[in-house]
Tab-separated table of C-alpha atoms and ligand atoms in Angstrom:
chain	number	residue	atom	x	y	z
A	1	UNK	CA	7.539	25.510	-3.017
A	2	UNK	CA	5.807	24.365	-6.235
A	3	UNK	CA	2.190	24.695	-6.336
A	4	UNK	CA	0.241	21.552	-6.227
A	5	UNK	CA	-1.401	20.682	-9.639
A	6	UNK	CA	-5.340	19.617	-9.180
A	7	UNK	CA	-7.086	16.450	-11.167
A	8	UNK	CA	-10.205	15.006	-11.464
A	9	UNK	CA	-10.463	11.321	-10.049
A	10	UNK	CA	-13.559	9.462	-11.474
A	11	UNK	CA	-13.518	5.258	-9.488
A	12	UNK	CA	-16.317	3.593	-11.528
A	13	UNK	CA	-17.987	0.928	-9.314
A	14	UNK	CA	-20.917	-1.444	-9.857
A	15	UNK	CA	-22.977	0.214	-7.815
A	16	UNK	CA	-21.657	3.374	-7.571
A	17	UNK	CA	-19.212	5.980	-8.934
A	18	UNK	CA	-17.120	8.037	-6.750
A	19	UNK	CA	-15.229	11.275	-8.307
A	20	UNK	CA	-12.996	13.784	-6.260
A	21	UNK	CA	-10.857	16.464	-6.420
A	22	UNK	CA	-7.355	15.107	-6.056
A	23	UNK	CA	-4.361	17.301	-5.662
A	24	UNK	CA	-0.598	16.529	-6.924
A	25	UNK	CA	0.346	15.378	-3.429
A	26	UNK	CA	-2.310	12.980	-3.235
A	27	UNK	CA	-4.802	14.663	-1.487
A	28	UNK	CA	-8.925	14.463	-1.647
A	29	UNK	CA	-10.289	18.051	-1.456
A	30	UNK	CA	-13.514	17.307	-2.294
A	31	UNK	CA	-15.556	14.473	-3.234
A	32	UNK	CA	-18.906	13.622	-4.443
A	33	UNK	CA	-20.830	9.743	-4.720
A	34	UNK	CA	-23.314	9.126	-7.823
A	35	UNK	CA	-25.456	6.632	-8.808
A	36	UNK	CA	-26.070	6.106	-12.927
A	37	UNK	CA	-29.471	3.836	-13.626
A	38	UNK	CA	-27.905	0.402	-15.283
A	39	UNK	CA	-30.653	1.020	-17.444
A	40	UNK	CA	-29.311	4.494	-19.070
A	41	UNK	CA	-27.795	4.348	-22.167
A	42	UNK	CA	-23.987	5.932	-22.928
A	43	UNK	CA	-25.672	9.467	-23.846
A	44	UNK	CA	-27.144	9.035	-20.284
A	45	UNK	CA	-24.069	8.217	-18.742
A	46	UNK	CA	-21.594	10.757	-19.737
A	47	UNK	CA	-24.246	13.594	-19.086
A	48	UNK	CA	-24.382	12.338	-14.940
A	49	UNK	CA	-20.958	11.716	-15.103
A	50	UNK	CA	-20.032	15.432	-16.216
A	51	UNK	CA	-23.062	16.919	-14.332
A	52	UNK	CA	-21.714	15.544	-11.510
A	53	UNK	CA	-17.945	16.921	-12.323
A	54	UNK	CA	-19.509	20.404	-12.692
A	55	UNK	CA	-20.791	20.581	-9.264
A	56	UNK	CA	-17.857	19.649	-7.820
A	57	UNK	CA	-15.997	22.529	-9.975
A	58	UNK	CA	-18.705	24.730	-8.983
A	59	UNK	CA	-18.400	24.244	-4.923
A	60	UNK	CA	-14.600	24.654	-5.456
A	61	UNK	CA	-13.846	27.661	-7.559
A	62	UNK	CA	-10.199	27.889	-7.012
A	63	UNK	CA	-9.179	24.314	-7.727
A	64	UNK	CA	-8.621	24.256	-11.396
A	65	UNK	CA	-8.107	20.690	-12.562
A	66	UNK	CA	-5.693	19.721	-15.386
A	67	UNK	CA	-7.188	16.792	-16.314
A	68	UNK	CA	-9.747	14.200	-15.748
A	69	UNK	CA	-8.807	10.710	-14.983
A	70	UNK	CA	-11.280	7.583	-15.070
A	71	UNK	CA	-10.777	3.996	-12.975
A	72	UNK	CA	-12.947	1.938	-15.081
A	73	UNK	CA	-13.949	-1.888	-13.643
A	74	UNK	CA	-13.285	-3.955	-16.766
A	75	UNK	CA	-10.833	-4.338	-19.964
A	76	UNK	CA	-9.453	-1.387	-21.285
A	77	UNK	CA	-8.415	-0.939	-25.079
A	78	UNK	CA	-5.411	0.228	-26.657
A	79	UNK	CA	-5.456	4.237	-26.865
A	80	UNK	CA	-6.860	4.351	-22.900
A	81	UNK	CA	-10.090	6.193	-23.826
A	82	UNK	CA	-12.796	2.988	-24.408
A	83	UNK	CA	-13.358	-0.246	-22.333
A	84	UNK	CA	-15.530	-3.088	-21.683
A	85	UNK	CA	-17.322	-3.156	-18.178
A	86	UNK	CA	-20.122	-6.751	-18.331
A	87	UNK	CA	-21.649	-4.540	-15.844
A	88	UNK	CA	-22.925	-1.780	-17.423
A	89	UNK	CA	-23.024	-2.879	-21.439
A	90	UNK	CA	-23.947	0.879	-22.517
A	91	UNK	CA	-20.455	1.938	-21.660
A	92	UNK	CA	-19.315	-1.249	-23.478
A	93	UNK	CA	-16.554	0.649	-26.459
A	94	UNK	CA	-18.153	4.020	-25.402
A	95	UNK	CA	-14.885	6.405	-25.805
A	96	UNK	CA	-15.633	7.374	-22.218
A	97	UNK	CA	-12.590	9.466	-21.946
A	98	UNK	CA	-12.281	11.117	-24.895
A	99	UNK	CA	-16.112	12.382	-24.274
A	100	UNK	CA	-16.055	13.446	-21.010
A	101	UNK	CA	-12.645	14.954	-21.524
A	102	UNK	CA	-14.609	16.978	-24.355
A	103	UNK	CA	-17.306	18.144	-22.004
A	104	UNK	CA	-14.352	20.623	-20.395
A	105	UNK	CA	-12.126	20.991	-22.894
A	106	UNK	CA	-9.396	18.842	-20.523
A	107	UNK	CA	-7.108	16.059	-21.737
A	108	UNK	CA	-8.734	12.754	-20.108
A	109	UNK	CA	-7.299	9.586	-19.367
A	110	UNK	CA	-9.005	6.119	-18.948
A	111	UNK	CA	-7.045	3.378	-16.200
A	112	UNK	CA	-8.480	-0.238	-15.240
A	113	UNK	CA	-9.116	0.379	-11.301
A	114	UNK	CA	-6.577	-1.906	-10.240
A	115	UNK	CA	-4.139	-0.399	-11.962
A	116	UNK	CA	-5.375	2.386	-10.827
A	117	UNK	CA	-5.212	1.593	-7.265
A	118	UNK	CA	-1.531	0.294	-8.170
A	119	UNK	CA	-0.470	3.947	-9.324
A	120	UNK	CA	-1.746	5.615	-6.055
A	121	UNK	CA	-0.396	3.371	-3.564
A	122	UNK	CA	3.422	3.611	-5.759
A	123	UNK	CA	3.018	7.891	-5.710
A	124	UNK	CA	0.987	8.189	-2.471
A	125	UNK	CA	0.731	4.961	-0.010
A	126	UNK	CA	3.040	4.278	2.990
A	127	UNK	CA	5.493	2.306	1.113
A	128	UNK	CA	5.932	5.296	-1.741
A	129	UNK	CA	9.670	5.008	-1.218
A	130	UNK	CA	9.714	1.421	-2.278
A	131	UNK	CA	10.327	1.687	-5.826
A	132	UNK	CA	8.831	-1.943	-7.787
A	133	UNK	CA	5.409	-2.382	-6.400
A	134	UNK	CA	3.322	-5.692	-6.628
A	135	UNK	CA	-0.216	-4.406	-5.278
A	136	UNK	CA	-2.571	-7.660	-4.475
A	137	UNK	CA	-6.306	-6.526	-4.629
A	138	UNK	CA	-8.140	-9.350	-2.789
A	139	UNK	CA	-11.817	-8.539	-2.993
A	140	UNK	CA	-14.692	-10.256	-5.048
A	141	UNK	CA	-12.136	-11.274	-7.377
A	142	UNK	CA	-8.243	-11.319	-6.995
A	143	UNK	CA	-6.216	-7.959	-8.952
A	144	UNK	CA	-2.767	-7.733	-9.291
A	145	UNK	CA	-0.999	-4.313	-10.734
A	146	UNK	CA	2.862	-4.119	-10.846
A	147	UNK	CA	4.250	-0.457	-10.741
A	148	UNK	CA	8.153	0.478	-10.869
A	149	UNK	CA	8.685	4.057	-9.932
A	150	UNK	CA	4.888	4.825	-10.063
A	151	UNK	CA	4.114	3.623	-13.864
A	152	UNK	CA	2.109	0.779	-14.309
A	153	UNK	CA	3.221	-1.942	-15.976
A	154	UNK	CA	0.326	-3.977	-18.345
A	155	UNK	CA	0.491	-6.988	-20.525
A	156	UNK	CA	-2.762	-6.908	-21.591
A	157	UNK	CA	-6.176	-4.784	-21.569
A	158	UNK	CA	-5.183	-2.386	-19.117
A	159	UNK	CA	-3.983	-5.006	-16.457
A	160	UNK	CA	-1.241	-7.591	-15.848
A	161	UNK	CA	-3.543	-9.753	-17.748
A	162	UNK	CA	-5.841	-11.870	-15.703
A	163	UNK	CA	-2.736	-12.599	-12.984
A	164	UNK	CA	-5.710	-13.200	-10.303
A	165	UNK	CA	-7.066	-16.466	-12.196
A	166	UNK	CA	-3.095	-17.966	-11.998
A	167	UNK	CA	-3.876	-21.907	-11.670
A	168	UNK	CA	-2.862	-22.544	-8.080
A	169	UNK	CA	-4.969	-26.032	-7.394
A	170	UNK	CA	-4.462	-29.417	-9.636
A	171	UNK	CA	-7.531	-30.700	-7.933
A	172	UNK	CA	-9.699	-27.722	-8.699
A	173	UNK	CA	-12.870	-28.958	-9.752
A	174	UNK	CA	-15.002	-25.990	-9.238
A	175	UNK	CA	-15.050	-23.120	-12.274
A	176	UNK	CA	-14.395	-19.848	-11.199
A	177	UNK	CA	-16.761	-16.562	-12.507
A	178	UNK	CA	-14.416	-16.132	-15.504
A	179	UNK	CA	-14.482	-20.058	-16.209
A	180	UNK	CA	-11.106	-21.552	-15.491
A	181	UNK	CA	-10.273	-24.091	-13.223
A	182	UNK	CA	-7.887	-24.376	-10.048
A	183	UNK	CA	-7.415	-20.766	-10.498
A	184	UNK	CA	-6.353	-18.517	-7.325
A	185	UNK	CA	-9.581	-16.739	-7.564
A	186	UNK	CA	-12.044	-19.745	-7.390
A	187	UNK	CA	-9.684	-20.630	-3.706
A	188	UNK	CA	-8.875	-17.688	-2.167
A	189	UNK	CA	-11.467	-14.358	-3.601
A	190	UNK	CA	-14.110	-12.804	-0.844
A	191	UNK	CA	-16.586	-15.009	-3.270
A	192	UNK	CA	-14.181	-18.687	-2.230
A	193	UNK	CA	-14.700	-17.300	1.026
A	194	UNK	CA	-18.308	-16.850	0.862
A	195	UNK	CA	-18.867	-20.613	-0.181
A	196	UNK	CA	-16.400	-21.193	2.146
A	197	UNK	CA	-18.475	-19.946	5.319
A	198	UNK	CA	-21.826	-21.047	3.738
A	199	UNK	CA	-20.548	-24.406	3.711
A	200	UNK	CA	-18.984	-24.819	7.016
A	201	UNK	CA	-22.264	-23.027	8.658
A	202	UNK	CA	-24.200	-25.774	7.356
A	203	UNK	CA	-22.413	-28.722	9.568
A	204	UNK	CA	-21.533	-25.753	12.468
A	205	UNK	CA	-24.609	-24.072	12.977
A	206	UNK	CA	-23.617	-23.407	16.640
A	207	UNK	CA	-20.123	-21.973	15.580
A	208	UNK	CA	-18.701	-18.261	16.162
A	209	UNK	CA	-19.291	-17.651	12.146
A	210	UNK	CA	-22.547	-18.952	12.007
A	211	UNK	CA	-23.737	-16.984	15.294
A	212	UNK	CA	-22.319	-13.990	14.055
A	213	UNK	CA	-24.230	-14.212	10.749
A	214	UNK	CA	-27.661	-14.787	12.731
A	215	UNK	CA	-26.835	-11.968	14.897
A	216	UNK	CA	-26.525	-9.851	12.045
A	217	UNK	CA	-29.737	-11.117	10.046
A	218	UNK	CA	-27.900	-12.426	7.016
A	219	UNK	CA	-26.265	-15.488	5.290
A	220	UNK	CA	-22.771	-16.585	6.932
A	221	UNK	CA	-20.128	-14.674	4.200
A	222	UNK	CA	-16.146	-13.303	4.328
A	223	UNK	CA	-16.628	-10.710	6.643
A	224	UNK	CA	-17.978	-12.979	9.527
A	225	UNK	CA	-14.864	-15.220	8.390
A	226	UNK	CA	-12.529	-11.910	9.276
A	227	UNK	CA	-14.528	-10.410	12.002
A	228	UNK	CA	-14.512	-14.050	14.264
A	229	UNK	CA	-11.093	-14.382	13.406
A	230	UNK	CA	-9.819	-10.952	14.526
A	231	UNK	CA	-11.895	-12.265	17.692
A	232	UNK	CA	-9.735	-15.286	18.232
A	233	UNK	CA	-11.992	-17.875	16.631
A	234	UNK	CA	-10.056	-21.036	15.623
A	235	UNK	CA	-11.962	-21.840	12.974
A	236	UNK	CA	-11.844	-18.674	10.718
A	237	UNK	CA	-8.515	-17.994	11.743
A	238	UNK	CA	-7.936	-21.185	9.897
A	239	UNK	CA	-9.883	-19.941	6.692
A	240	UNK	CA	-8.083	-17.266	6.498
A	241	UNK	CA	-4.425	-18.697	6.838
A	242	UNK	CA	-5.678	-21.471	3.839
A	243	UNK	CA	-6.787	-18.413	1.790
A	244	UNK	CA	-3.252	-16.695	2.502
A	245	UNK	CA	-1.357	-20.073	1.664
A	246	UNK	CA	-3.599	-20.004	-1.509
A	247	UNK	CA	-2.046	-16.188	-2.616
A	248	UNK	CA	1.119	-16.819	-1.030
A	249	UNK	CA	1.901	-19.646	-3.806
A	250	UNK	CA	0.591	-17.227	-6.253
A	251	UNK	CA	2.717	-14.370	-4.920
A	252	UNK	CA	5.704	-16.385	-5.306
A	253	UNK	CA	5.358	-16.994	-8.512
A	254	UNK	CA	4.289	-13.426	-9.423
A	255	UNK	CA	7.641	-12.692	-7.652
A	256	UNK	CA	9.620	-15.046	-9.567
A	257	UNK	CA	8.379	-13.281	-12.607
A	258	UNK	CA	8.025	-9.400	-11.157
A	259	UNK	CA	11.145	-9.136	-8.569
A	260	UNK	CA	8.845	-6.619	-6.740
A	261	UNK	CA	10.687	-4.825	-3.632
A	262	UNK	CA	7.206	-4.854	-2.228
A	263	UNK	CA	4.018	-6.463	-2.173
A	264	UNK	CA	1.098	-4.838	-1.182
A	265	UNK	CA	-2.041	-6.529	0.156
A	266	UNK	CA	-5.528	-4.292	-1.031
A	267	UNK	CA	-9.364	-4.933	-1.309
A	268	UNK	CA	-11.803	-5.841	1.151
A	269	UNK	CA	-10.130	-9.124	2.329
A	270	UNK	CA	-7.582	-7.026	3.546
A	271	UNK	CA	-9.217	-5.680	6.229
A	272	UNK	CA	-7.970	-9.551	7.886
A	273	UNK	CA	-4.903	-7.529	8.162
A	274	UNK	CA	-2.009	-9.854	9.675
A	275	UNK	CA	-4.431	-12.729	9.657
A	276	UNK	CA	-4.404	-12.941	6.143
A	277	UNK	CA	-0.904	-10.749	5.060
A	278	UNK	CA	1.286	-13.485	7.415
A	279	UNK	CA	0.449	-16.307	6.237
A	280	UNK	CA	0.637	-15.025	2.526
A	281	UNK	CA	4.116	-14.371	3.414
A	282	UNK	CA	5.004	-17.225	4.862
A	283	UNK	CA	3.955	-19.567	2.280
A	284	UNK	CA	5.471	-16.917	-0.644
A	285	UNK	CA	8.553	-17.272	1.549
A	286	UNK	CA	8.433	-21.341	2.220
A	287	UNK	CA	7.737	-21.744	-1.664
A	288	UNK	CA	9.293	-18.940	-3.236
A	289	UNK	CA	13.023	-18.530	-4.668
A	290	UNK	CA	15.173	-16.603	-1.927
A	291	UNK	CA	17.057	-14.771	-5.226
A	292	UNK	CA	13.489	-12.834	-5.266
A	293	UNK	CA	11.630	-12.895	-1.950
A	294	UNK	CA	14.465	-12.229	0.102
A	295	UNK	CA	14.041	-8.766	-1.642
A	296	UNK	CA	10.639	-8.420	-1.185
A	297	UNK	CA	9.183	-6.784	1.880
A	298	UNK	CA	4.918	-7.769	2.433
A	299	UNK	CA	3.044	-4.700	3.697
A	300	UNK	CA	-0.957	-3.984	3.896
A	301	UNK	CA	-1.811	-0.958	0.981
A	302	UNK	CA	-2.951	2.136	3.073
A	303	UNK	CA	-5.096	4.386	0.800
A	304	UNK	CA	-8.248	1.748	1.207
A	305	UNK	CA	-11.270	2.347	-0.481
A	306	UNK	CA	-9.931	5.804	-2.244
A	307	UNK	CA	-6.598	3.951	-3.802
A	308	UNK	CA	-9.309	3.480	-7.284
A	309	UNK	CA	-10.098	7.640	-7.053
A	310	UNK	CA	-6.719	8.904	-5.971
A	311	UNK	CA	-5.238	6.625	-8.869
A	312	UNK	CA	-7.626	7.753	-11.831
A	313	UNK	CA	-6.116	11.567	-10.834
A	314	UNK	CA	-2.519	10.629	-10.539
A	315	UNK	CA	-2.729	9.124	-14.029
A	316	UNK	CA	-3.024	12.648	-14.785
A	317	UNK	CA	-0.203	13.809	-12.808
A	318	UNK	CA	1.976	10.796	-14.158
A	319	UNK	CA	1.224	11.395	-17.900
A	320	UNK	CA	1.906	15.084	-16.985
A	321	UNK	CA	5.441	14.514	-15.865
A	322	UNK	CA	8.055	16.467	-17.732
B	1	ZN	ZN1	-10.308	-18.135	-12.844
């Protein structure tokens, strides 16, 4: 049986970074969660980042890693080694990869996270088997990656271009973060649903969602949307089957374009699980060409919140192949 190779997986987040110890076969042997100062400068940076990839080297002795691989929120540039994160500015062009890479002597490879995530759910997720994968991130914002046989495919910066701000709604008055208008983001992101249950809260302030949000001490947001609606609330069932019309119109068209034999529903808003991944494919179906969606299976991604760590490894393993 061949041995399983070992990688470094390094997710950057806003708040926090996660790195781990992946192995070949997708598993997490050890992990570790830091926190860098958005005030430290790149010098800063790379020293917590590699302190941090030490200890975790240092508490496992026998796992010798072949490479490190970095998820990195933002744009990446040609070459994989430098991005831009708005963020965090210091890391803004900082070869991040090439440094820390340097630190250990390792070869070091730089992914946006949502490709990342992309890569781990094609070598390692439930659906592994299905060969053109169309993973749907829908979190804050709205990521799409499109793998065939495990290698991402990008258009631009690291990503399928900006496939999450796709203009969805001719009536779209409101400007999404990025500044376009009608765009599937500004409709159908955790942040549309956010507004969403502000709003409604306001003129329902006896309601399920707006209870549950006094209950809890904070303002009405997405996840009192999903957790009233996985209780049989009306109401946020209804947000959420608007929100999955919203991406299932996108999702046709990113099938039209893609021919994925899956798509794969990620990020936070996920956690709706059929109450948002049914009516995505019901509209994708309703709207969609049959030449392409009768091909396409709709399944929930399975590695959750490690797909970004798991991914930055196996870029590793996937650059690595003979
Ligand atoms: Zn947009």
């Amino acid at each position: 049986m061949p041995v399983d190779q070992i990688a470094i997986g390094v997710d950057i987040g806003g708040g926090s970074t996660k790195i781990g110890l992946v192995s070949s076969a997708g598993a997490i042997l050890d992990r570790a969660r830091i926190v860098a100062s958005k005030t430290d400068d790149a010098d800063q940076i790379v020293r917590t980042y590699a302190n941090a990839i030490k200890r975790l080297m240092a508490r496992n002795p026998s796992a010798v890693p072949i490479g490190i691989g970095i998820g990195f929120p933002g744009a990446i540039h040609p070459g994989n080694m430098s991005g831009t994160f708005a963020n965090v500015p210091a890391l803004d062009d900082t070869p991040l990869a090439e440094r820390i890479g340097a630190v250990f002597s390792l070869p070091a490879r730089m992914e946006n996270d949502g490709t990342a995530a992309g890569i781990a759910e094609a070598m390692f997720g439930k659906e592994r088997d299905s060969p053109r994968q169309l993973l749907v991130t829908a979190g804050t914002g709205i990521g799409v990656a499109f793998t065939v046989d495990g290698k991402p495919f990008v258009t631009s910066y690291g990503c399928l271009g900006n496939a999450g701000h796709v203009i969805v709604d001719p009536k779209g008055a409101e400007r999404c973060r990025q500044g376009c208008l009608g765009c599937l983001e500004s409709v159908a992101s955790a942040d549309a649903l956010n507004a969403m249950a502000a709003g409604f809260v306001r003129t329902n302030p006896n309601s399920a969602i707006a209870l549950h949000s006094v209950g809890l001490g904070k303002k009405a947001d997405a996840s009192d949307i999903i957790f009233c609606a996985r209780h049989g609330d009306g109401a946020a069932v209804s947000m959420l089957t608007e929100a999955g019309r919203w991406i299932g119109r996108a999702t046709a068209t990113w099938a039209h374009i893609f021919a994925p034999s899956i798509i794969l529903l990620g990020g936070g808003l996920s956690a709706a699980g059929d109450l948002l991944l049914k009516p995505i494919e019901q509209e994708a179906r309703r709207c969609g060409l049959a030449l392409y969606l009768d091909h396409a299976r709709f399944a929930l991604a399975s590695l959750g919140n490690d797909a970004g760590m798991i991914g930055a490894a196996a870029q590793i393993f996937l650059n690595s192949r003979p």
